[in-house]
Short mmCIF file of C-alpha atoms and ligand atoms in Angstrom, two decimals:
data_model
loop_
_atom_site.label_atom_id
_atom_site.label_comp_id
_atom_site.label_asym_id
_atom_site.label_seq_id
_atom_site.Cartn_x
_atom_site.Cartn_y
_atom_site.Cartn_z
CA MET A 1 37.11 37.47 13.44
CA ARG A 2 34.04 35.24 14.07
CA ILE A 3 32.62 33.61 17.43
CA ARG A 4 30.77 30.48 16.78
CA VAL A 5 28.64 28.63 19.75
CA GLN A 6 28.10 25.25 19.33
CA VAL A 7 26.26 23.05 22.07
CA LEU A 8 27.72 19.18 22.59
CA ILE A 9 25.11 16.99 24.53
CA GLU A 10 26.72 14.08 25.36
CA SER A 11 25.29 10.93 26.09
CA ASP A 12 25.13 8.28 29.05
CA GLN A 13 24.67 6.00 26.54
CA GLU A 14 27.98 5.43 25.54
CA ALA A 15 27.85 3.88 22.33
CA THR A 16 25.96 6.88 21.16
CA SER A 17 28.11 9.95 19.57
CA PRO A 18 27.67 13.39 21.50
CA HIS A 19 24.65 15.74 19.75
CA VAL A 20 26.54 18.71 18.65
CA GLU A 21 24.64 22.07 17.35
CA GLU A 22 25.92 25.79 16.39
CA VAL A 23 23.24 27.94 18.58
CA ALA A 24 25.26 31.49 17.20
CA CYS A 25 27.91 32.89 15.17
CA PHE A 26 28.63 36.68 16.58
CA GLU A 27 31.27 38.81 14.18
CA ARG A 28 33.68 41.05 15.23
CA ASP A 29 35.70 43.58 13.90
CA GLN A 30 37.81 46.61 15.35
CA LEU A 31 37.24 46.48 19.43
CA SER A 32 35.21 48.98 21.22
CA PRO A 33 34.10 49.52 24.42
CA GLU A 34 30.52 48.42 22.22
CA THR A 35 31.84 45.06 20.85
CA LEU A 36 34.06 43.74 23.97
CA GLY A 37 32.30 40.70 24.85
CA LEU A 38 29.00 40.03 24.08
CA ARG A 39 25.47 42.71 24.05
CA LEU A 40 22.76 42.10 25.42
CA ASP A 41 20.74 41.55 22.49
CA GLU A 42 23.46 38.39 21.78
CA ALA A 43 23.47 37.08 25.42
CA LYS A 44 19.58 37.05 24.91
CA HIS A 45 19.73 35.09 21.53
CA LEU A 46 22.70 33.05 22.75
CA LEU A 47 20.63 31.78 26.36
CA ALA A 48 17.37 31.12 24.25
CA GLY A 49 19.15 28.87 21.54
CA VAL A 50 21.31 27.11 24.15
CA GLN A 51 17.79 26.11 26.27
CA GLN A 52 15.99 25.21 22.86
CA VAL A 53 18.89 22.60 21.88
CA MET A 54 19.49 21.34 25.59
CA THR A 55 15.77 20.91 25.77
CA ALA A 56 14.99 19.15 22.72
CA GLN A 57 17.22 16.89 23.57
CA GLN A 58 15.54 15.67 27.72
CA ILE A 59 12.67 15.99 26.37
CA GLU A 60 13.40 13.24 23.39
CA GLU A 61 15.47 11.59 26.09
CA TYR A 62 12.50 11.58 28.52
CA VAL A 63 9.86 9.96 25.72
CA GLU A 64 11.65 7.40 25.25
CA GLN A 65 11.66 6.65 27.87
CA GLN A 66 7.60 6.35 28.66
CA ARG A 67 6.57 4.53 25.81
CA GLN A 68 6.77 1.20 27.68
CA CYS A 69 4.50 0.94 30.40
CA SER A 70 6.24 1.72 33.81
CA HIS A 71 3.98 -1.33 35.47
CA CYS A 72 4.32 -4.50 33.14
CA GLY A 73 7.44 -3.41 30.43
CA GLN A 74 4.67 -3.80 27.31
CA PRO A 75 5.15 -1.11 24.39
CA LEU A 76 2.68 1.92 24.42
CA ALA A 77 0.93 2.67 20.97
CA CYS A 78 1.09 5.58 20.01
CA LYS A 79 -2.24 7.92 19.20
CA GLY A 80 -0.84 11.11 17.90
CA HIS A 81 1.60 14.11 18.49
CA HIS A 82 0.81 17.10 19.69
CA GLN A 83 2.70 20.30 21.00
CA ILE A 84 2.99 22.02 25.01
CA GLY A 85 4.48 25.64 25.55
CA VAL A 86 5.77 25.59 28.29
CA ARG A 87 7.15 29.09 29.98
CA THR A 88 10.96 29.20 31.23
CA LEU A 89 12.96 32.19 32.32
CA PHE A 90 14.63 31.38 29.06
CA SER A 91 12.06 32.17 26.21
CA LYS A 92 8.75 30.36 25.70
CA LEU A 93 9.17 26.39 24.62
CA THR A 94 6.69 24.48 21.83
CA LEU A 95 7.30 21.24 23.00
CA SER A 96 6.33 18.25 20.90
CA SER A 97 5.37 15.25 22.86
CA PRO A 98 3.37 11.88 21.49
CA ARG A 99 0.24 10.84 22.63
CA LEU A 100 0.27 6.96 24.27
CA TYR A 101 -2.25 4.88 24.48
CA THR A 102 -2.93 3.79 28.28
CA CYS A 103 -1.42 0.05 28.46
CA ALA A 104 -4.21 -2.93 29.12
CA CYS A 105 -3.04 -3.32 32.43
CA GLN A 106 -4.09 -0.01 33.82
CA PRO A 107 -7.56 -0.53 33.39
CA ARG A 108 -9.09 2.01 35.57
CA LYS A 109 -7.12 5.01 34.14
CA PRO A 110 -7.81 7.03 31.17
CA ARG A 111 -7.42 5.68 27.67
CA SER A 112 -4.34 8.09 26.49
CA TRP A 113 -2.29 10.45 28.10
CA SER A 114 0.47 12.58 27.00
CA PRO A 115 3.82 12.21 28.98
CA VAL A 116 4.80 15.87 28.54
CA ALA A 117 1.54 17.42 29.51
CA ALA A 118 1.63 15.13 32.64
CA LEU A 119 4.83 16.74 33.79
CA PHE A 120 4.49 20.28 33.18
CA PRO A 121 1.14 20.92 34.47
CA GLU A 122 1.89 24.53 35.32
CA ARG A 123 2.75 25.37 31.57
CA SER A 124 6.36 27.15 33.91
CA THR A 125 9.10 26.56 35.28
CA PRO A 126 9.38 26.74 38.98
CA GLU A 127 11.95 29.04 38.53
CA LEU A 128 9.94 31.65 36.36
CA LEU A 129 7.53 31.18 38.86
CA CYS A 130 9.75 32.31 41.43
CA GLN A 131 11.65 35.02 40.00
CA GLU A 132 8.25 36.72 38.74
CA VAL A 133 6.79 36.14 42.25
CA ARG A 134 9.65 37.66 43.57
CA TRP A 135 9.76 41.20 41.26
CA ALA A 136 5.86 41.53 41.09
CA SER A 137 6.45 41.54 45.09
CA LEU A 138 8.46 44.66 45.07
CA LEU A 139 7.60 46.48 41.21
CA SER A 140 4.10 46.58 39.82
CA TYR A 141 3.38 44.27 38.11
CA GLY A 142 3.64 46.51 34.40
CA VAL A 143 7.22 46.89 35.69
CA THR A 144 8.18 43.28 36.07
CA VAL A 145 7.00 42.12 32.94
CA LYS A 146 9.60 45.11 31.59
CA LEU A 147 12.27 44.20 33.96
CA LEU A 148 12.08 40.19 33.25
CA SER A 149 11.60 40.75 29.41
CA ASP A 150 14.01 43.55 29.34
CA LEU A 151 17.06 41.48 30.90
CA LEU A 152 15.79 37.86 29.01
CA PRO A 153 14.86 36.16 26.79
CA MET A 154 11.37 36.18 27.16
CA GLU A 155 9.77 38.55 24.79
CA HIS A 156 5.58 38.30 24.08
CA GLN A 157 5.54 35.72 27.12
CA LEU A 158 4.27 37.58 29.96
CA SER A 159 1.51 39.79 30.41
CA THR A 160 0.80 41.70 34.18
CA SER A 161 -2.47 39.55 34.03
CA THR A 162 0.12 36.61 34.26
CA VAL A 163 2.36 37.40 36.52
CA SER A 164 -0.83 38.88 38.82
CA ARG A 165 -2.23 35.38 38.13
CA HIS A 166 0.85 33.80 39.23
CA VAL A 167 1.44 35.97 42.37
CA HIS A 168 -2.17 34.75 43.18
CA GLN A 169 -1.23 31.54 42.32
CA VAL A 170 1.81 31.30 44.99
CA ALA A 171 0.10 33.09 47.59
CA GLU A 172 -2.68 30.85 47.63
CA ARG A 173 -0.66 27.71 47.90
CA LEU A 174 1.67 29.54 50.91
CA GLU A 175 -2.29 30.48 52.48
CA GLY A 176 -3.11 26.17 51.95
CA GLU A 177 -0.31 25.56 54.01
CA LEU A 178 -2.27 27.68 57.52
CA GLY A 179 -3.35 25.27 59.49
CA ASP A 180 -7.17 26.34 60.96
CA GLU A 181 -7.94 29.09 63.00
CA GLN A 182 -8.75 29.37 66.70
CA SER A 183 -9.84 31.60 69.17
CA SER A 184 -7.34 31.06 71.52
CA PHE A 185 -3.72 29.14 71.12
CA ILE A 186 -3.09 28.98 74.59
CA GLU A 187 -2.56 25.16 75.65
CA GLY A 188 -1.87 23.57 78.75
CA CYS A 189 -2.36 25.21 82.66
CA PRO A 190 -0.10 27.65 85.01
CA ASP A 191 1.42 23.80 86.51
CA GLN A 192 2.71 22.88 83.21
CA TRP A 193 3.78 26.77 82.16
CA TYR A 194 5.96 26.43 85.20
CA LYS A 195 7.47 23.36 84.54
CA LEU A 196 8.43 24.71 81.28
CA PRO A 197 13.07 25.04 80.76
CA GLU A 198 13.67 29.02 81.20
CA PRO A 199 11.92 31.09 78.08
CA ALA A 200 14.09 33.34 75.69
CA ALA A 201 13.89 36.55 76.08
CA PRO A 202 10.35 38.62 75.27
CA LEU A 203 9.19 38.22 71.31
CA VAL A 204 8.00 42.02 70.69
CA VAL A 205 5.60 42.18 68.24
CA SER A 206 4.42 45.13 66.70
CA LEU A 207 1.30 45.70 64.82
CA ASP A 208 -0.27 48.24 62.89
CA GLY A 209 -3.20 49.04 60.45
CA GLY A 210 -2.13 50.81 56.82
CA TYR A 211 -5.07 51.77 54.15
CA VAL A 212 -5.20 50.77 50.33
CA HIS A 213 -6.84 52.17 47.52
CA ALA A 214 -9.96 50.03 46.47
CA ARG A 215 -10.68 48.60 43.46
CA SER A 216 -14.65 48.99 43.84
CA LYS A 217 -17.12 50.10 45.84
CA GLU A 218 -16.42 46.95 48.52
CA CYS A 219 -15.57 49.45 51.11
CA ARG A 220 -15.40 52.00 53.44
CA LYS A 221 -13.80 54.91 53.39
CA ASP A 222 -13.76 56.97 50.67
CA GLY A 223 -12.57 54.25 48.42
CA SER A 224 -10.63 52.60 50.92
CA PHE A 225 -10.21 49.34 52.47
CA GLU A 226 -7.74 48.65 55.98
CA VAL A 227 -4.30 46.43 56.21
CA ILE A 228 -3.06 45.14 58.80
CA VAL A 229 0.92 44.47 58.56
CA GLY A 230 3.24 43.70 61.49
CA THR A 231 6.40 42.02 63.01
CA SER A 232 7.56 40.42 65.46
CA THR A 233 10.86 40.18 66.71
CA THR A 234 13.12 37.17 69.44
CA GLY A 235 15.38 38.68 71.30
CA GLU A 236 18.55 37.87 69.80
CA GLY A 237 16.73 40.66 66.81
CA ALA A 238 15.27 38.29 64.04
CA THR A 239 12.80 39.52 62.47
CA THR A 240 9.33 37.85 60.70
CA ARG A 241 6.51 39.81 59.32
CA PHE A 242 3.36 39.70 58.27
CA GLY A 243 0.02 41.39 56.31
CA LEU A 244 -3.02 40.51 56.13
CA VAL A 245 -6.56 42.20 54.75
CA PRO A 246 -8.96 42.11 58.15
CA GLY A 247 -12.28 40.50 56.74
CA TYR A 248 -10.99 39.18 53.86
CA ASP A 249 -8.20 36.74 56.21
CA THR A 250 -10.57 34.08 57.56
CA LYS A 251 -6.96 33.13 59.56
CA PRO A 252 -5.51 36.23 61.47
CA ARG A 253 -4.53 34.30 64.80
CA ARG A 254 -3.75 31.46 63.33
CA ARG A 255 -0.78 33.86 61.15
CA LEU A 256 0.81 35.66 63.76
CA PHE A 257 0.94 32.00 65.69
CA GLU A 258 2.62 29.80 62.98
CA ILE A 259 5.30 33.35 63.46
CA LEU A 260 5.46 32.99 67.03
CA ARG A 261 5.92 29.40 67.14
CA ALA A 262 8.50 29.12 64.37
CA GLN A 263 10.27 31.75 66.37
CA GLY A 264 10.14 29.26 69.39
CA LEU A 265 7.40 31.28 72.13
CA GLN A 266 7.03 28.52 74.84
CA MET A 267 4.09 29.44 76.91
CA ASN A 268 5.71 30.41 79.54
CA GLN A 269 7.32 33.47 77.22
CA ALA A 270 6.38 36.81 77.91
CA ILE A 271 4.53 38.76 74.21
CA THR A 272 5.02 42.74 74.43
CA PHE A 273 2.72 43.19 71.55
CA LEU A 274 3.08 47.49 70.43
CA THR A 275 0.28 48.55 68.76
CA ASP A 276 -1.47 52.12 67.71
CA GLY A 277 -4.30 51.03 69.43
CA GLY A 278 -7.37 50.53 66.64
CA ASP A 279 -9.84 48.04 67.65
CA THR A 280 -8.70 45.37 64.93
CA VAL A 281 -5.22 45.97 65.85
CA ARG A 282 -5.71 45.60 69.80
CA ASP A 283 -7.75 41.68 68.62
CA LEU A 284 -4.75 40.22 67.15
CA THR A 285 -3.29 40.05 70.21
CA GLU A 286 -5.02 37.66 72.23
CA GLY A 287 -5.10 34.10 72.65
CA HIS A 288 -1.80 33.94 72.30
CA SER A 289 0.27 33.86 75.14
CA PRO A 290 -0.98 33.44 78.71
CA GLN A 291 2.70 36.30 79.02
CA ALA A 292 1.27 38.69 76.95
CA SER A 293 0.86 42.09 77.67
CA HIS A 294 -0.01 44.98 75.10
CA ILE A 295 1.13 48.58 75.36
CA LEU A 296 0.22 51.88 73.02
CA ASP A 297 3.12 52.15 70.61
CA TRP A 298 5.35 55.22 71.73
CA PHE A 299 4.98 56.55 68.04
CA HIS A 300 1.69 56.44 67.49
CA ILE A 301 1.70 58.67 70.88
CA THR A 302 4.60 61.38 69.81
CA MET A 303 3.30 61.11 66.17
CA ARG A 304 0.05 62.66 67.41
CA LEU A 305 2.02 65.01 69.34
CA THR A 306 3.90 66.56 66.64
CA VAL A 307 0.31 66.87 64.53
CA LEU A 308 -1.33 68.90 67.69
CA ASN A 309 1.89 71.71 67.85
CA GLN A 310 2.02 71.82 63.72
CA MET A 311 -1.79 72.44 63.90
CA ALA A 312 -1.23 74.89 67.03
CA LYS A 313 1.45 77.08 65.23
CA GLY A 314 -1.93 78.50 63.31
CA VAL A 315 -3.98 79.28 65.34
CA SER A 316 -2.49 82.90 67.81
CA GLY A 317 -1.91 82.99 71.84
CA GLU A 318 -4.72 84.10 72.47
CA HIS A 319 -7.02 81.59 71.08
CA LYS A 320 -5.24 78.55 72.50
CA GLY A 321 -3.59 79.73 76.04
CA GLU A 322 -0.70 81.74 76.33
CA GLN A 323 1.21 78.29 77.42
CA PHE A 324 0.30 76.13 75.11
CA PHE A 325 3.64 74.19 73.70
CA LEU A 326 4.79 73.85 77.51
CA GLU A 327 1.78 72.52 78.20
CA LEU A 328 1.81 69.83 75.63
CA GLU A 329 5.42 69.57 76.98
CA ARG A 330 4.37 68.72 80.17
CA VAL A 331 0.96 66.30 79.18
CA LYS A 332 4.42 63.78 76.95
CA TRP A 333 6.07 64.37 79.88
CA PHE A 334 3.22 62.87 82.06
CA LEU A 335 2.67 60.51 79.05
CA TRP A 336 6.56 59.47 79.63
CA HIS A 337 6.34 58.42 83.09
CA SER A 338 2.55 56.77 83.18
CA ASN A 339 1.14 59.29 84.69
CA VAL A 340 -2.62 59.10 82.45
CA TYR A 341 -5.22 60.66 85.27
CA LYS A 342 -2.70 63.78 84.77
CA ALA A 343 -2.08 63.68 80.81
CA LEU A 344 -5.65 63.81 80.55
CA GLN A 345 -6.63 66.45 83.51
CA LEU A 346 -3.86 68.74 81.41
CA LEU A 347 -5.39 68.30 77.87
CA GLU A 348 -8.82 68.63 79.35
CA TRP A 349 -7.41 72.06 80.32
CA LEU A 350 -6.10 73.22 77.16
CA GLU A 351 -9.46 72.07 75.43
CA LEU A 352 -11.11 74.75 77.43
CA ASP A 353 -8.58 77.15 77.28
CA ILE A 354 -9.04 77.10 73.54
CA ASP A 355 -11.16 79.10 70.95
CA ALA A 356 -12.62 76.64 68.82
CA GLN A 357 -15.06 79.96 66.93
CA ALA A 358 -12.51 81.89 66.56
CA SER A 359 -11.23 80.45 63.84
CA PRO A 360 -10.99 77.45 61.68
CA GLU A 361 -7.61 76.30 62.46
CA ALA A 362 -9.05 77.34 66.55
CA ARG A 363 -11.83 74.87 65.23
CA LYS A 364 -9.84 71.95 63.75
CA LEU A 365 -7.41 72.51 67.19
CA ALA A 366 -9.70 71.61 69.72
CA LYS A 367 -11.21 68.53 67.75
CA THR A 368 -7.99 67.60 66.62
CA LEU A 369 -6.91 67.66 70.65
CA HIS A 370 -10.47 66.23 71.89
CA GLU A 371 -9.09 63.26 69.35
CA PHE A 372 -6.11 63.06 71.27
CA GLU A 373 -7.91 63.24 74.78
CA GLN A 374 -10.11 60.47 73.92
CA TYR A 375 -7.28 58.02 72.01
CA ILE A 376 -5.66 58.29 75.51
CA ARG A 377 -8.66 57.31 77.88
CA THR A 378 -9.77 54.55 75.75
CA ASN A 379 -5.72 53.00 75.92
CA GLN A 380 -5.09 54.54 79.73
CA SER A 381 -4.48 50.48 80.17
CA SER A 382 -1.93 50.07 77.81
CA ILE A 383 0.01 52.92 78.92
CA PRO A 384 3.59 51.70 80.76
CA ASN A 385 5.94 53.15 82.34
CA TYR A 386 7.80 54.66 79.14
CA GLY A 387 10.78 55.82 81.05
CA ASP A 388 11.27 52.83 82.60
CA ARG A 389 11.22 50.26 80.08
CA TYR A 390 13.46 52.49 78.18
CA ARG A 391 15.79 52.15 81.07
CA ASN A 392 15.48 48.58 81.11
CA GLU A 393 16.13 48.99 77.27
CA GLU A 394 12.27 47.02 77.14
CA ALA A 395 10.45 47.62 73.40
CA ILE A 396 8.81 51.26 73.67
CA SER A 397 8.08 51.60 69.72
CA SER A 398 8.59 49.87 66.59
CA ALA A 399 9.45 52.99 64.15
CA VAL A 400 12.29 53.58 65.16
CA ALA A 401 13.92 53.35 62.06
CA GLU A 402 10.70 52.81 59.40
CA SER A 403 7.28 52.60 60.12
CA THR A 404 5.90 48.86 59.08
CA VAL A 405 3.01 50.45 57.57
CA ASN A 406 5.65 52.13 55.32
CA GLN A 407 8.27 48.95 54.27
CA ILE A 408 5.55 46.39 53.70
CA VAL A 409 2.54 48.86 52.06
CA SER A 410 3.24 51.92 51.20
CA LYS A 411 5.93 51.55 48.93
CA ARG A 412 3.92 48.76 46.98
CA PHE A 413 0.66 49.48 47.83
CA VAL A 414 -0.21 53.01 47.55
CA LYS A 415 2.54 55.13 45.82
CA LYS A 416 1.46 55.38 42.66
CA GLN A 417 -2.42 56.62 43.75
CA GLN A 418 -3.84 55.34 40.50
CA MET A 419 -2.79 51.84 41.81
CA ARG A 420 -6.07 50.23 43.45
CA TRP A 421 -6.58 46.70 44.88
CA THR A 422 -9.11 44.30 45.85
CA ARG A 423 -9.07 42.91 48.99
CA ARG A 424 -7.92 39.52 47.89
CA GLY A 425 -5.66 40.74 45.56
CA ALA A 426 -3.56 42.93 48.32
CA HIS A 427 -4.31 40.52 50.46
CA LEU A 428 -2.85 38.02 48.53
CA LEU A 429 0.51 39.82 47.48
CA LEU A 430 0.90 41.07 51.08
CA GLN A 431 1.77 37.35 51.79
CA VAL A 432 4.25 36.96 49.51
CA ARG A 433 5.38 41.04 49.93
CA THR A 434 6.08 39.35 52.79
CA GLY A 435 8.04 36.80 52.03
CA VAL A 436 10.12 38.58 49.92
CA LEU A 437 11.29 41.33 52.05
CA ASP A 438 12.09 38.39 54.98
CA ASP A 439 14.13 36.17 51.61
CA THR A 440 12.19 33.11 52.75
CA LEU A 441 10.38 33.00 49.39
CA THR A 442 13.21 31.01 47.74
CA ALA A 443 13.21 28.28 50.11
CA THR A 444 10.08 27.97 50.04
CA PHE A 445 10.05 27.55 46.42
CA GLN A 446 12.72 24.93 46.98
CA ARG A 447 10.72 22.95 49.39
CA TRP A 448 7.91 22.84 46.98
CA TYR A 449 10.08 22.35 44.04
CA PRO A 450 13.12 20.11 45.90
CA GLY A 451 15.20 19.80 42.34
CA MET A 452 15.50 23.64 42.14
CA GLU A 453 17.56 23.88 45.27
CA THR A 454 21.43 24.99 44.07
CA GLY A 455 24.42 22.44 44.71
CA GLU A 456 27.67 22.54 43.92
CA SER A 457 28.47 25.20 41.20
CA PRO A 458 28.16 24.11 36.87
CA GLN A 459 31.78 21.77 35.91
CA GLU A 460 34.34 23.44 34.87
CA PRO A 461 34.20 22.31 30.75
CA ALA A 462 36.50 19.56 30.07
CA LEU A 463 39.37 19.62 28.15
CA ALA A 464 38.34 17.18 25.67
CA ALA A 465 35.31 19.30 24.87
CA SER A 466 37.64 21.83 23.03
ZN1 ZN B 1 0.87 -2.38 31.44
#
């Protein structure tokens, strides 16, 4: 059999007869699994064909409406024609547009203009932009191009540089919506805070640092630079992710504050910050609320203790003290109960017991143990009674399920070792990626382009059309 697909376009003007055009024809013989319904290449051909006919009519109608001055209604003279390329999800369109002279009643405007070019300043449809950016935040630019062109009729129109340019463009638009940076966002005085309504449960903000490979020699530490990622979680469990590149980002505090505000933060509401204790992340914990407290994330303590335990397995008992493992367990117990004094004392003794000269492993263990002791000493004011908090179901760690760094950074930025980033590129991609992981990017696009919002599902075909 032969299947012919026609597009029928009915104009709103009743007098004109419908425009009918054939867009595809498929042949089918014997039914087999391979010939049931449409093949991908046929579907792509069909989509592109339908859109070709559809857009030609749309443009024709639009151009017709533009031929009169919108102010005085005088017909506009035509200066010539030209073509404009517009990228869509279903192929790149070449649209033909007249160049019209500006009406004499508008002396301040340029002498001529192209109505079609003026309608598509971005030369891409918002939906294409949204899909490009969405997939590019989850997969590499190269895989994104491949995925979209494999499934959609958009061969030869996308390149990795276009995708990365679009990601930057969208992220910069988001960045442009962020207000000015301030050293503090605390407003009002205790008297006013006292009169506020009963606050919601504390917001829990976890902040963590990670590293990504740098593209150029612009940065410190064996060709990598730091990124900060975090989550803010309400009492009801609603989580918002965020990320930034310190040093590149000029508004880190504002960025975080807008998230807290969107989650309903009021000045008498507590915020618990959980961090790894690093300077850059600690700096971000200040200036958001008079009720903020900072806690060293228990996850980071246990992680360091696990590393120490592993290392100690490579050092014989006589070189590290026979009770090493037991004593390290006691350190953990003291820290769990906020007894920092005892924990530090014990750590010092453990250090003394190690014979650092005995082997390279022993020297490494001594060094790591010393670093851990310094870490606890520096952060001692941020070590609460984790045991009490745990029993009261208060936050002690952010890394219960999966670490934020792993989720936001590792999966997209560092999995492939050859992937290298500029600070700008990483920062901008983080803005889009957190939006995609939080499932807010589509809503953002719909806010920017209200026409994107899909109302009802497409109508069933009218009987008369068959
Ligand atoms: Zn006019």
